[in-house]
Coordinates of C-alpha atoms and ligand atoms in Angstrom, one line a residue:
X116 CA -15.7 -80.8 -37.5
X117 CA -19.7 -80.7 -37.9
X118 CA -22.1 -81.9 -35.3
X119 CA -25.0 -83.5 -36.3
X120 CA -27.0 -81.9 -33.9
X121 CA -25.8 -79.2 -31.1
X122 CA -27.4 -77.7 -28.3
X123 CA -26.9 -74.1 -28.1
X124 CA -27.2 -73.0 -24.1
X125 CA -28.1 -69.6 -23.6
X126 CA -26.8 -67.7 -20.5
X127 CA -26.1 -64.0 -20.6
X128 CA -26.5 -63.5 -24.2
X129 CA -29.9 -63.4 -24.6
X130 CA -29.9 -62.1 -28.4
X131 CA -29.5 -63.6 -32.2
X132 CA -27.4 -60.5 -33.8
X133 CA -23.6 -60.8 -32.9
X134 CA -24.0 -63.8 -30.7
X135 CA -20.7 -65.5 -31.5
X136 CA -22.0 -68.7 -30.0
X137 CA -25.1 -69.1 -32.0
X138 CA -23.3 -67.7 -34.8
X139 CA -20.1 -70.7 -34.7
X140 CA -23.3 -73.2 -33.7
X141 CA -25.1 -72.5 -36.9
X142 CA -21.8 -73.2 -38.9
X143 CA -20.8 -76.0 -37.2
X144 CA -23.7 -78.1 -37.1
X145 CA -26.5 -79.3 -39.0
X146 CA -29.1 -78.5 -36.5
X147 CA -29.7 -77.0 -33.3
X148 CA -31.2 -77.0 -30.0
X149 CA -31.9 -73.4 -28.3
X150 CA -32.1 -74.1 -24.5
X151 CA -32.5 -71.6 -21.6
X152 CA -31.9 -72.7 -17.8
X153 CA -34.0 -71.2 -15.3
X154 CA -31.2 -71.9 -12.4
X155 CA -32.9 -72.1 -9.1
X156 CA -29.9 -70.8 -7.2
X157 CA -30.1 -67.4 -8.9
X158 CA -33.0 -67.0 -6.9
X159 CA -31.9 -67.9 -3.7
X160 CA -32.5 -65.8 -0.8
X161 CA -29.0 -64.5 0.5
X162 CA -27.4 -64.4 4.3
X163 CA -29.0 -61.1 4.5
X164 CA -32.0 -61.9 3.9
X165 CA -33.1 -60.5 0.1
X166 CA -33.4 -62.0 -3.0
X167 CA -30.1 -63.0 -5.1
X168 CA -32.4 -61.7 -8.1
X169 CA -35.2 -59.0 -7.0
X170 CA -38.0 -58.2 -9.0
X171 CA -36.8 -55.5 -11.5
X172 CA -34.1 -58.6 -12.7
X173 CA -36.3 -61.1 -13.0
X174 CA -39.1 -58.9 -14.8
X175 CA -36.5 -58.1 -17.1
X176 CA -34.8 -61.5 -17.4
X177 CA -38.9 -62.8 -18.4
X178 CA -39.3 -60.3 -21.0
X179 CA -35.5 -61.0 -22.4
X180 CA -36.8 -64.9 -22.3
X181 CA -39.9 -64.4 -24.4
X182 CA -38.6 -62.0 -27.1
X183 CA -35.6 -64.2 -27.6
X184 CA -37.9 -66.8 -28.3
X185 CA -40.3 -64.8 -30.5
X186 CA -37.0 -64.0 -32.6
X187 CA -35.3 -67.4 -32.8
X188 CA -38.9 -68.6 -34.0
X189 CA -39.0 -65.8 -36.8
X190 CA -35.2 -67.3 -38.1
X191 CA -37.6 -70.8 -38.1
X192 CA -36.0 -72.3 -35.0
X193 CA -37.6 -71.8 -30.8
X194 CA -36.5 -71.7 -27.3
X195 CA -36.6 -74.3 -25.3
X196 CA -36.8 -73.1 -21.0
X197 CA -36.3 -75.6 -18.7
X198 CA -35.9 -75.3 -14.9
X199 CA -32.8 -76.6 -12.9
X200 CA -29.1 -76.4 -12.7
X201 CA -27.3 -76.0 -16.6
X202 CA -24.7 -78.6 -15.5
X203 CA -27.0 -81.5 -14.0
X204 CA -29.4 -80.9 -17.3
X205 CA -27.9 -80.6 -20.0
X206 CA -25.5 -83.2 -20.7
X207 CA -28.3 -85.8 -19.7
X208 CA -30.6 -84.3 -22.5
X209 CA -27.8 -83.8 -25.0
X210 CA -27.2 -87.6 -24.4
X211 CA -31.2 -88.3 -24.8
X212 CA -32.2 -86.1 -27.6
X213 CA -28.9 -87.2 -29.4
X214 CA -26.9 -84.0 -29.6
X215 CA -23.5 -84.2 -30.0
X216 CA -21.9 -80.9 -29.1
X217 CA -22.6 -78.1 -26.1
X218 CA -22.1 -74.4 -26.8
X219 CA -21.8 -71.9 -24.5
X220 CA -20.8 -68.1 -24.0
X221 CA -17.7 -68.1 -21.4
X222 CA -17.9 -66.3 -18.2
X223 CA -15.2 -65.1 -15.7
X224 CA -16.7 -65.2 -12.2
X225 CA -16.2 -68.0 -9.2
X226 CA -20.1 -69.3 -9.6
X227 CA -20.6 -69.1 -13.0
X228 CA -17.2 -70.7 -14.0
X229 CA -17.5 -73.6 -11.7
X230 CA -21.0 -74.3 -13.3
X231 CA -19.3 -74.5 -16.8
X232 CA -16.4 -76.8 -15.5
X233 CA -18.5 -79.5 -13.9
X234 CA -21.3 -79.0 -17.1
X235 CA -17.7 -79.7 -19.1
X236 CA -17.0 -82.7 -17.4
X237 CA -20.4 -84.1 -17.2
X238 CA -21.0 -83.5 -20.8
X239 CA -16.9 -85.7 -21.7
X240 CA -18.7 -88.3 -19.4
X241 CA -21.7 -88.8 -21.9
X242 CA -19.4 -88.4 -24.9
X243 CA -20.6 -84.7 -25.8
X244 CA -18.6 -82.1 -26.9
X245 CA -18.4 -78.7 -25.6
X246 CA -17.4 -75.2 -27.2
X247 CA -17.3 -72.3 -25.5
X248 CA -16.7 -69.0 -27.0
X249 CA -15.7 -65.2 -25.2
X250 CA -17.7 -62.7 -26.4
X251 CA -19.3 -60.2 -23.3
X252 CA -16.6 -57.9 -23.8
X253 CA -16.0 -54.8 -26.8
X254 CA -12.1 -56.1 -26.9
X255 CA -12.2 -59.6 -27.8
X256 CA -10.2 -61.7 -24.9
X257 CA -7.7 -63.2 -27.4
X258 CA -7.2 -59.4 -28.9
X259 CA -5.5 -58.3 -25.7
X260 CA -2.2 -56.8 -26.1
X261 CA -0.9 -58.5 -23.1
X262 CA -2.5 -61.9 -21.0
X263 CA -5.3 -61.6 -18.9
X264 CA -2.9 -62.0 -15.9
X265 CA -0.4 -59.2 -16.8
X266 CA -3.3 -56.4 -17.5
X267 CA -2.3 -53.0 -15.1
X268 CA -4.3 -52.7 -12.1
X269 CA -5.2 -49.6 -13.1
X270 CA -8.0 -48.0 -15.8
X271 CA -5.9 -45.9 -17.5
X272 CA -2.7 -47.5 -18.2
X273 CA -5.5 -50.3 -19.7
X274 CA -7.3 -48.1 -21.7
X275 CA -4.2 -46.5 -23.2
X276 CA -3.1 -50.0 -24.0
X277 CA -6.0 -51.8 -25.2
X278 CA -6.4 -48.0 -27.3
X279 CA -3.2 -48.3 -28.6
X280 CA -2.6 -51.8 -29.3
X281 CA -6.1 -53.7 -30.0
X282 CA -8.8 -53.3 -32.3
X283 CA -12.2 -54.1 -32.0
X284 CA -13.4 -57.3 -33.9
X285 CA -16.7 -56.8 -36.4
X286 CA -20.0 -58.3 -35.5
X287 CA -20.5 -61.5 -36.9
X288 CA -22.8 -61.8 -40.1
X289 CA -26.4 -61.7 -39.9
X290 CA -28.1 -65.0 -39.7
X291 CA -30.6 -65.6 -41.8
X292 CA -32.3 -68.9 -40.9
X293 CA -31.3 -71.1 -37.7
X294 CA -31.6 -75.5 -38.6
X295 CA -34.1 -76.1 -35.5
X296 CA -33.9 -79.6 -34.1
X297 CA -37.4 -80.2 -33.8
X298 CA -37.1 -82.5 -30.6
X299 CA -39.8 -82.4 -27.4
X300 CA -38.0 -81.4 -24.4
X301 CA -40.2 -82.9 -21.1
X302 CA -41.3 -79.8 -19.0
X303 CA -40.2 -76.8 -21.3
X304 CA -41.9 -74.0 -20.1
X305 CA -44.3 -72.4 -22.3
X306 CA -44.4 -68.0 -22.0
X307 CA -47.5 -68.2 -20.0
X308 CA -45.2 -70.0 -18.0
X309 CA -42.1 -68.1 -17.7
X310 CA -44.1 -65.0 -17.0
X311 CA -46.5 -66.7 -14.4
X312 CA -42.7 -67.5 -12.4
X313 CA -42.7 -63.8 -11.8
X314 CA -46.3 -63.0 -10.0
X315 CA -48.1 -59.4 -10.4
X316 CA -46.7 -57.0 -11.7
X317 CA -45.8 -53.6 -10.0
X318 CA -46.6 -50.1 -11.1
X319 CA -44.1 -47.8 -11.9
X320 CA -43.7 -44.0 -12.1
X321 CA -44.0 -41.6 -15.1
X322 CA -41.1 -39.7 -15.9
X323 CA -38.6 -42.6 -15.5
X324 CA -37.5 -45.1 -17.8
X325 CA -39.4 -48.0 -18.0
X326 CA -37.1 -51.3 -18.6
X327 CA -38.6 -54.1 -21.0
X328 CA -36.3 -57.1 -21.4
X329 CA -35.1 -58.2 -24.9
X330 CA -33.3 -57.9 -28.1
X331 CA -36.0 -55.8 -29.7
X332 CA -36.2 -53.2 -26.9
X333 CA -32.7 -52.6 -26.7
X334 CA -32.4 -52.2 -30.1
X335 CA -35.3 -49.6 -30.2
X336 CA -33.2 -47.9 -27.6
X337 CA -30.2 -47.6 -29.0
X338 CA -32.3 -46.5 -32.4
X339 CA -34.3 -43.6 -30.5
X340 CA -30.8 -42.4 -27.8
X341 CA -29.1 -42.3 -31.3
X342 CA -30.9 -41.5 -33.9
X343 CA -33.9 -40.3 -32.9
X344 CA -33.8 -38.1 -30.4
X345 CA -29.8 -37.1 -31.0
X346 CA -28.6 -37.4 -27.9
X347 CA -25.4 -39.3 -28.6
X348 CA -23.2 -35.7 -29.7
X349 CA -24.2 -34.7 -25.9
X350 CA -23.9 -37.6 -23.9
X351 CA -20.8 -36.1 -22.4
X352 CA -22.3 -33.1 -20.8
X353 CA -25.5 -34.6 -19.6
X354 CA -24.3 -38.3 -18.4
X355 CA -24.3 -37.2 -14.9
X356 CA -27.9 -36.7 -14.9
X357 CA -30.3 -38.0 -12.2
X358 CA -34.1 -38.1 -13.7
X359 CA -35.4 -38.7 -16.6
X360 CA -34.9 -40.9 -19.3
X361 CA -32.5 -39.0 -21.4
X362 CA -29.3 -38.2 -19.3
X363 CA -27.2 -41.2 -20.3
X364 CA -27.6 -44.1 -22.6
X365 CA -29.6 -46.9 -20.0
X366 CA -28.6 -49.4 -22.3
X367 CA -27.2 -50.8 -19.2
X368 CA -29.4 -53.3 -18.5
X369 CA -29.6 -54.5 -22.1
X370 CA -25.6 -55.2 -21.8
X371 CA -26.3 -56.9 -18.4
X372 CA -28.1 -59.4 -20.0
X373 CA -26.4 -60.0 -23.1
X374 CA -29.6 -58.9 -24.9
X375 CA -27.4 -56.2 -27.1
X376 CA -23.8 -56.5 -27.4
X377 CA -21.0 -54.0 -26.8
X378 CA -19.3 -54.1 -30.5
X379 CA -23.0 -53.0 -31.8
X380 CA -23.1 -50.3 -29.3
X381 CA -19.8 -49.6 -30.9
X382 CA -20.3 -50.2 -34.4
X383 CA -23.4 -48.0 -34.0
X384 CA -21.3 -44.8 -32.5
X385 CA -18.6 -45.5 -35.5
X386 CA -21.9 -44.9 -37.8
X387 CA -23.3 -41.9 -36.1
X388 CA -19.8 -40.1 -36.1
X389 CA -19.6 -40.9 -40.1
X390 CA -23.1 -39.9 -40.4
X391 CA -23.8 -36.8 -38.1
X392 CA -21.1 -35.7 -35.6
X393 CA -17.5 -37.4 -34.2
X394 CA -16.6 -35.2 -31.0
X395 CA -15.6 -36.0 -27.3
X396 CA -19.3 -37.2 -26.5
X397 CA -19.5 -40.1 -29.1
X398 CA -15.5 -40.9 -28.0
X399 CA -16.8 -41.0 -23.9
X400 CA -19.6 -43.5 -24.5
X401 CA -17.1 -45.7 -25.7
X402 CA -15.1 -44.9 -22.9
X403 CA -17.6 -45.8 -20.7
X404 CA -17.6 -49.6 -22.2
X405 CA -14.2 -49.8 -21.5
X406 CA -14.8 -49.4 -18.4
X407 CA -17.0 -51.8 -18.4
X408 CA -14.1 -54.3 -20.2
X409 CA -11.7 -53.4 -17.4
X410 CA -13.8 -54.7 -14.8
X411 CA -14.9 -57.6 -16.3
X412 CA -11.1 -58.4 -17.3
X413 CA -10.2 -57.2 -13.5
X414 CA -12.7 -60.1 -12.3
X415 CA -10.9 -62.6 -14.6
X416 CA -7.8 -62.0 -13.1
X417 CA -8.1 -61.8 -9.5
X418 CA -11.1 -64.6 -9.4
X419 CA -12.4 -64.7 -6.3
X420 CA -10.8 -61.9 -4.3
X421 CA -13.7 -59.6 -5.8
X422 CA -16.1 -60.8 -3.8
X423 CA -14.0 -60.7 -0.7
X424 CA -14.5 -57.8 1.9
X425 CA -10.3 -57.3 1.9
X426 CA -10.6 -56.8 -2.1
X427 CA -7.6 -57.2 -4.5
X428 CA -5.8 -55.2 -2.0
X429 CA -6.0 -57.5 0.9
X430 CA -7.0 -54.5 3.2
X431 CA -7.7 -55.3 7.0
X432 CA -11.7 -56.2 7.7
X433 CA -12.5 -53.1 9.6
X434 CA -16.3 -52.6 8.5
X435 CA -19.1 -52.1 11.0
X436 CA -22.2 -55.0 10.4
X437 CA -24.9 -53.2 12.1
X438 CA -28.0 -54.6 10.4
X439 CA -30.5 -51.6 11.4
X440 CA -28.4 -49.0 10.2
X441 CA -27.8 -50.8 6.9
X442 CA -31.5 -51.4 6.5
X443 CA -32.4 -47.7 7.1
X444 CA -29.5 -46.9 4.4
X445 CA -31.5 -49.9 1.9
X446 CA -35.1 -48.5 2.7
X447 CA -34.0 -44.7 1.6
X448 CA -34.5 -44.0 5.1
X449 CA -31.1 -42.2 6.4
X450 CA -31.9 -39.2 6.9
X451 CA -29.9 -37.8 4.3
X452 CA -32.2 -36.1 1.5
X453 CA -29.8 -36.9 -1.5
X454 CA -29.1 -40.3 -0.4
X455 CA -32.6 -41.5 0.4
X456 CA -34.1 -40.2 -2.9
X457 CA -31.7 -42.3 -5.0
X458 CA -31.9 -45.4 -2.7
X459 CA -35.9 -44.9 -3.2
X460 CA -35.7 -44.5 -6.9
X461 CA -33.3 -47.9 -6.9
X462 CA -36.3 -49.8 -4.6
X463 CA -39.0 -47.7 -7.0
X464 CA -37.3 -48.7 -10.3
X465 CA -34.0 -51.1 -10.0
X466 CA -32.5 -47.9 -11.7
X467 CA -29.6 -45.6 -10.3
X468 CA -27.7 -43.2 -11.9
X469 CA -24.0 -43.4 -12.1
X470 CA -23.7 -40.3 -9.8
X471 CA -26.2 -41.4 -7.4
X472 CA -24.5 -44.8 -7.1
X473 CA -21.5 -43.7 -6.4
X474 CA -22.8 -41.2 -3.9
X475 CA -24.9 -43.8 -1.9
X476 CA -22.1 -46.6 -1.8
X477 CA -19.8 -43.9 -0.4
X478 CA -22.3 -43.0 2.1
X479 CA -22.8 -46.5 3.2
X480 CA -19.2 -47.1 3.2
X481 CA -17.2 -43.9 4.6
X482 CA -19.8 -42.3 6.5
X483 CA -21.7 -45.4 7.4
X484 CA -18.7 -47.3 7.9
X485 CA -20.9 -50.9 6.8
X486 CA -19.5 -53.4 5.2
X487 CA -18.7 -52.7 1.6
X488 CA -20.2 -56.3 0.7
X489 CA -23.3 -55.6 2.1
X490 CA -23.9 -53.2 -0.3
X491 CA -22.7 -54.6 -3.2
X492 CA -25.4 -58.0 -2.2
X493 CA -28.1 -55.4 -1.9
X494 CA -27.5 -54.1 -5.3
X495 CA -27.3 -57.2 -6.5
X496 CA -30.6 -57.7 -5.9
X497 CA -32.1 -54.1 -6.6
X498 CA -30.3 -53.5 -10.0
X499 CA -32.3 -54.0 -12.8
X500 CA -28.8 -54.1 -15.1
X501 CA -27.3 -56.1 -12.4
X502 CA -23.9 -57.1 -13.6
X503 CA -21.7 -59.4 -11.7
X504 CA -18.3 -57.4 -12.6
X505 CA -19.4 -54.0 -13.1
X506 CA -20.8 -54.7 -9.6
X507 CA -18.5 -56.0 -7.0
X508 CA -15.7 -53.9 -9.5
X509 CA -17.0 -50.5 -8.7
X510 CA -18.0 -51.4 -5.0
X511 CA -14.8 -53.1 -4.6
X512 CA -13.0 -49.6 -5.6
X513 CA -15.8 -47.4 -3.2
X514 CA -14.6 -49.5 -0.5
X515 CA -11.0 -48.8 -1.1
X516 CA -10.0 -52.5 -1.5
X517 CA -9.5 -52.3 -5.2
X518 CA -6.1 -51.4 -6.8
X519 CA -6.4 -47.9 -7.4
X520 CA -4.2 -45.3 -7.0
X521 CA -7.0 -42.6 -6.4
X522 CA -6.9 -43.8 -2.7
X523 CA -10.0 -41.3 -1.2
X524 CA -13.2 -41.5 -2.8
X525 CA -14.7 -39.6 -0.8
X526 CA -18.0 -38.5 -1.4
X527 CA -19.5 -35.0 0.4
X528 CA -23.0 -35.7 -0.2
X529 CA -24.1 -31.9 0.1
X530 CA -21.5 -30.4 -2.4
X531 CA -23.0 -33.3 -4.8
X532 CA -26.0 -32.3 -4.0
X533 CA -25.4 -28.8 -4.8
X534 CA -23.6 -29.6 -8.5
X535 CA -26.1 -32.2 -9.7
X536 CA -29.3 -31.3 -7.8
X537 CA -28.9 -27.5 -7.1
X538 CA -32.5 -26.5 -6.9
X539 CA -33.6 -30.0 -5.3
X540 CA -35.8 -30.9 -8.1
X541 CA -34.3 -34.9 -8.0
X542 CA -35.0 -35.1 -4.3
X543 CA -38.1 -33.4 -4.6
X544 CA -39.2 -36.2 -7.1
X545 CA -38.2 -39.0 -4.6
X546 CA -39.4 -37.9 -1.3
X547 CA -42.9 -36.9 -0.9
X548 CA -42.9 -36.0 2.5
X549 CA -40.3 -33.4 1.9
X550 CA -41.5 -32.2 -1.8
X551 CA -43.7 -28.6 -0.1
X552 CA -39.7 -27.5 0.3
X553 CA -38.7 -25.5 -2.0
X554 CA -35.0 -25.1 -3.8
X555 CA -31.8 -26.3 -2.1
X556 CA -33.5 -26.4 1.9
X557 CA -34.7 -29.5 0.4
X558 CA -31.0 -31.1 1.1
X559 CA -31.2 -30.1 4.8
X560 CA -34.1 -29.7 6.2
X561 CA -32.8 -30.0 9.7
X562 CA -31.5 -26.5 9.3
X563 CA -35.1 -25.1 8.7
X564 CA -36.8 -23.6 11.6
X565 CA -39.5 -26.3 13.2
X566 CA -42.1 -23.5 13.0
X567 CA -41.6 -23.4 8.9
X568 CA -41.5 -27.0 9.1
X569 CA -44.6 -27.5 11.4
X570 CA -46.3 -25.1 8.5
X571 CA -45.5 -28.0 5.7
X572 CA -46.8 -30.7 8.0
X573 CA -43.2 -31.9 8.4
X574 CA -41.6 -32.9 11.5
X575 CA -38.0 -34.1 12.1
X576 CA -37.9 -37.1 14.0
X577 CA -41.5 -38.1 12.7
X578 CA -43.0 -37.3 9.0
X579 CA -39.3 -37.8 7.7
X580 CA -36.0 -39.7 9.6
X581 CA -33.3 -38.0 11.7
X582 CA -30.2 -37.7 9.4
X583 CA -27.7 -40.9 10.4
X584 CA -24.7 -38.7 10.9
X585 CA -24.1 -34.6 11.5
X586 CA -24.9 -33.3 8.0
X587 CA -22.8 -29.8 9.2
X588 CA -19.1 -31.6 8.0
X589 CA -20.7 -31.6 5.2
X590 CA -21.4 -27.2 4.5
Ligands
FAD37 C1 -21.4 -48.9 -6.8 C2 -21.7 -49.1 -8.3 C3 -22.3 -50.2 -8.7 C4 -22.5 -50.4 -10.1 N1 -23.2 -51.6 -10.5 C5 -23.3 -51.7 -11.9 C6 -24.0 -52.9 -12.4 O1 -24.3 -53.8 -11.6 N2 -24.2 -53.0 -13.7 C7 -23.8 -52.1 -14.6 O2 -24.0 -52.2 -15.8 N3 -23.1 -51.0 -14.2 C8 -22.9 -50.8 -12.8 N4 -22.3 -49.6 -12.4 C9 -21.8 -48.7 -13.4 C10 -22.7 -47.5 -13.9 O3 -23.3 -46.9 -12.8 C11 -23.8 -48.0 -14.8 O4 -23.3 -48.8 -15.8 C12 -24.6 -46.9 -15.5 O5 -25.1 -46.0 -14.5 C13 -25.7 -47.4 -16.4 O6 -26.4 -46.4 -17.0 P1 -26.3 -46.2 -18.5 O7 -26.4 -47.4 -19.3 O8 -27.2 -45.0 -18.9 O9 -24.7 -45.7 -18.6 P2 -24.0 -44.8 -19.7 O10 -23.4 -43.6 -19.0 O11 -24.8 -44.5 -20.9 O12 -22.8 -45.7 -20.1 C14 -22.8 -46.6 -21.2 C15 -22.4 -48.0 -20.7 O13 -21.1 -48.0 -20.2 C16 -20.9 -48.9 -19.1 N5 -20.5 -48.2 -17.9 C17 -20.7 -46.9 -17.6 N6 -20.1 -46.6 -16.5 C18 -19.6 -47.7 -16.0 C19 -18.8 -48.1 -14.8 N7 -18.5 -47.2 -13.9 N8 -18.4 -49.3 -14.7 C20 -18.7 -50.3 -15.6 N9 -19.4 -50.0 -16.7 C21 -19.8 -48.8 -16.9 C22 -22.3 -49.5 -18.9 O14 -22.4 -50.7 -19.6 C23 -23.2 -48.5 -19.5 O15 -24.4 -49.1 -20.0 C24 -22.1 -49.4 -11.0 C25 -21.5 -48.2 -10.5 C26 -21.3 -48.1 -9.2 C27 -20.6 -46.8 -8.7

C-alpha cells in the first residue's frame, strides 16, 4: 500500500544512510514529514537527584539534531523539532496535516516501548497507520537463528550461534532525494532554538576526544580510525587503552544515537580487510558489536527485570544506599587514585574507557557495596554514548545479577592499575593535586612518607581524600 503522505518520527536513528525507516518511508509514500520529539521526560531530574540526560547527552543529542537536518535538507526535504511527548503529538498532527501513516524505528526497553504502544493506539483512534521497523542492531531481529525468548543467557553460546547460523543484512540503498511534505508545523523549533535548549557551553581538555553529534561526524570518524590513521589492524592490542583519542574506536556514542549504524561499521571492516589487512583486530571490533547485539537482545527478553536491583537472576537486595559515600565515588573523590581519575575524566568529558568502566562499577559495587542501580542512573546521566541496554546490561552483570556463568568480577584496582597505567601517566592526567608524583606511587600515595608528601604540597586527609577502603588487600 502507498500513503499519500507519512510522517517519518525520528528517535534513536538520527541518520539518512541505512535508516530502514526512512528508507521503507520513501518507498511507500508519496511524501514525507521528518519530525523529531524533544520529550520532556528525558530530561527529568531522577530520585537521586541528577539529570536523566546530563550535559555531554544533550550537547550531543543538539548537534545530532542540527546535522540531521542540514542533511535531510541537502536530499530537498527538512526536520521538523517539536517539543512534548511523541505519543500525545503525533497522531493529533498526523490527523491535522493529513498524513496517513506513522513510521518509526522499534525499541526494546519498558519506557520506550510503552510510548510506542499508546502512540499505536492513539494514531488507530485518528485512523493513521503505523509501521515500525527493527533496525538498532548488526543481526537483524527476524535473522535470529532462534526467537528472541529462547536466545542463551550467555555471550558466547550467542555469538557462536548468531556466527554460525545468521548473516548480516546489507545497508539499504542510498537515497537520493526524499518527497518533503511542505506543511507548517506550529512551534517547530528553529536551530537557534534547539541549541539555545542547551545553555553555555563547557570547555573541555586537549588530549581527549572531543564528541560532536551527527551523521557527518561519525562518518569522519569512522573515515580517519579506519582509513586514515590505520588503526583498525591494531585495535585488538590497544582497545584497553585509557587516554587519548586513539585506543579504541569511540564510535560509541555515534551508535548510541543512531547517528551511524552497526551494519556500516560492519560493511566498513569487510572493506578494510579486502582492502588492507583481515587479522584478529578487524574480527574483535566486530566482536565487540555483538556484544553490543546481545545486550540489547538480553533487554528484549527479560523486559523489565534489567532495571531491577535483583537482575535477571532474582538475587536477594543486599546493597548498602549510603548517599555520601556514593557521591564521593560520583565526584572522583574516593580516595582511590585509579578510580577517581576515571570518574573525573567521565564528569570532565561524559567519556570512560571500557577498562575504566568496568573498574569503577566494580569499585562501587564489591568494595563499595552501593547499590548497583545507583550506578548504572549515574551513568546514565554522565555518558555521552549513553545507551539504554549496553547500560543497565553491563551493570546488571558487574553487580552479579545478570546470568552469567563468570560469577566473580572482581576487580583489584591496583593490579589494574599496574597493567594499564603502570607508570601512572592516566592518573597523573586526571588528578592535579597528585600529578608532582612520579611513576606508580601515584596509585598509592598513602604509602609515601608525609615528609615527601609535605614536599609536593600534598597532604592526606586535606589537598587529596582519604582512600574509602584499606588499599593494602589490594598489594
Ligand atoms: C558499567 C558499564 C557501562 C557501560 N555503558 C555503556 C553505554 O551506556 N553505552 C555504550 O555504548 N557502551 C557502554 N559500555 C560498553 C563499553 O564500555 C563502551 O561501548 C566502549 O567503551 C565505547 O568505546 P568505543 O566506542 O571506543 O568502543 P570500542 O572498543 O571501539 O568498541 C566498538 C563498539 O562495540 C560496542 N561495545 C564495545 N564493548 C561493549 C560492551 N561491553 N557492551 C556493549 N557494547 C560494547 C560499542 O558499541 C562500541 O562503540 C559500558 C560498559 C560498562 C562496563
Amino acid at each position: 500500500m502507498k500513503f499519500d503522505r507519512s510522517i517519518v518520527w525520528f528517535r534513536n536513528d538520527l541518520r539518512i544512510r541505512d535508516n530502514a525507516t526512512l528508507f521503507q518511508a520513501v518507498a511507500r509514500s508519496k511524501e514525507i514529514m521528518p519530525i523529531y520529539c524533544i520529550d520532556p521526560r528525558n530530561f527529568e531530574e531522577t530520585q537521586l537527584g541528577f539529570p536523566k540526560t546530563g550535559y555531554f547527552r544533550h550537547k550531543f543529542l543538539v548537534e545530532s539534531l542540527v546535522n540531521l537536518r542540514a542533511n535531510l535538507q541537502r536530499k530537498g526535504a527538512d526536520l521538523i523539532v517539536v517539543q512534548g511527548q511523541p505519543e500525545e503529538l503525533l497522531p493529533g498532527l498526523a490527523k491535522k496535516l493529513g498524513a496517513n501513516a506513522i513510521f518509526f524505528s522499534e525499541e526494546v526497553t519498558s519506557e520506550e516501548t510503552r510510548v510506542e504502544r499508546t502512540l499505536e493506539e492513539k494514531a488507530w483512534a485518528e485512523g493513521v497507520a503505523t509501521e515500525s521497523y527493527w533496525q538498532s542492531t548488526l543481526y537483524h531481529i527476524d535473522d535470529l537463528p532462534l526467537p528472541v525468548g529462547q536466545l542463551p543467557e550467555v555471550f558466547t553460546q550467542f555469538r557462536k550461534n548468531v556466527e554460525k547460523l545468521s548473516s548480516i543484512r546489507n545497508e539499504t540503498d542510498e537515497l537520493s532525494t526524499i518527497p518533503f511534505a511542505k506543511v507548517e508545523v506550529p512551534n517547530s523549533l528553529s536551530d537557534e532554538e534547539i541549541k539555545h535548549r542547551l545553555g553555555e557551553l563547557r570547555p573541555q581538555p586537549n588530549k581527549v576526544m572531543k564528541f560532536d553529534g551527527g551523521e557527518c561526524r561519525g562518518m569522519e570518524r569512522l573515515e580517519s580510525y579506519f582509513w586514515q590513521k590505520d588503526l583498525l589492524k591494531t585495535y585488538k592490542e590497544t582497545r584497553n587503552g585509557l587516554l587519548g583519542m586513539d585506543y579504541s574506536s569511540k564510535l560509541s556514542p555515534w551508535l548510541a544515537l543512531g547517528c551511524i549504524s552497526p551494519r556500516t561499521i560492519y560493511w566498513e571492516v569487510k572493506r578494510y580487510e579486502k582492502e588492507r589487512k583481515k587479522n584478529s583486530s578487524t574480527y574483535w571490533l566486530v566482536f565487540e558489536l555483538i556484544w553490543r547485539d546481545y545486550f540489547r537482545f538480553i533487554c528484549k527478553k527479560h523486559g523489565d527485570k534489567v532495571f531491577k536491583i535483583e537482575g535477571i537472576k532474582n538475587q536477594r537486595d543486599s546493597w548498602r544506599r549510603d548517599r555520601a559515600d556514593f557521591l564521593r565515588w560520583c565526584e572522583g573523590k574516593t580516595g582511590v587514585p585509579f578510580v577517581d581519575a576515571n570518574m573525573r575524566e567521565l564528569n570532565t568529558t561524559g567519556f570512560m574507557s571500557n577498562r575504566g568502566r568496568q573498574n569503577v562499577a566494580s569499585f562501587l559495587v564489591n568494595d563499595l557495596n552501593i547499590d548497583w542501580t545507583w550506578g548504572a542512573s549515574y551513568f546514565e546521566s554522565m555518558l555521552v554514548d549513553y545507551d539504554v541496554c549496553s547500560n543497565w546490561g553491563n551493570w546488571m552483570y558487574v553487580g552479579g545479577v545478570g546470568n552469567d556463568p563468570r560469577e566473580n568480577r572482581y576487580f583489584n584496582i591496583l593490579r589494574q592499575a599496574r597493567n594499564y597505567d603502570r607508570d601512572g601517566e592516566y592518573v597523573r592526567f586526571w588528578i592535579d593535586e597528585l600529578a608532582s608524583i612520579e611513576g606508580f606511587d601515584i596509585h598509592k600515595p598513602h604509602e609515601l612518607p608525609a615528609n615527601f608528601l609535605r614536599g609536593k604540597r600534598i597532604e592526606i586527609g586535606k589537598t587529596y581524600p582519604e582512600a574509602m577502603v584499606e588499599m593494602d588487600k589490594w598489594s
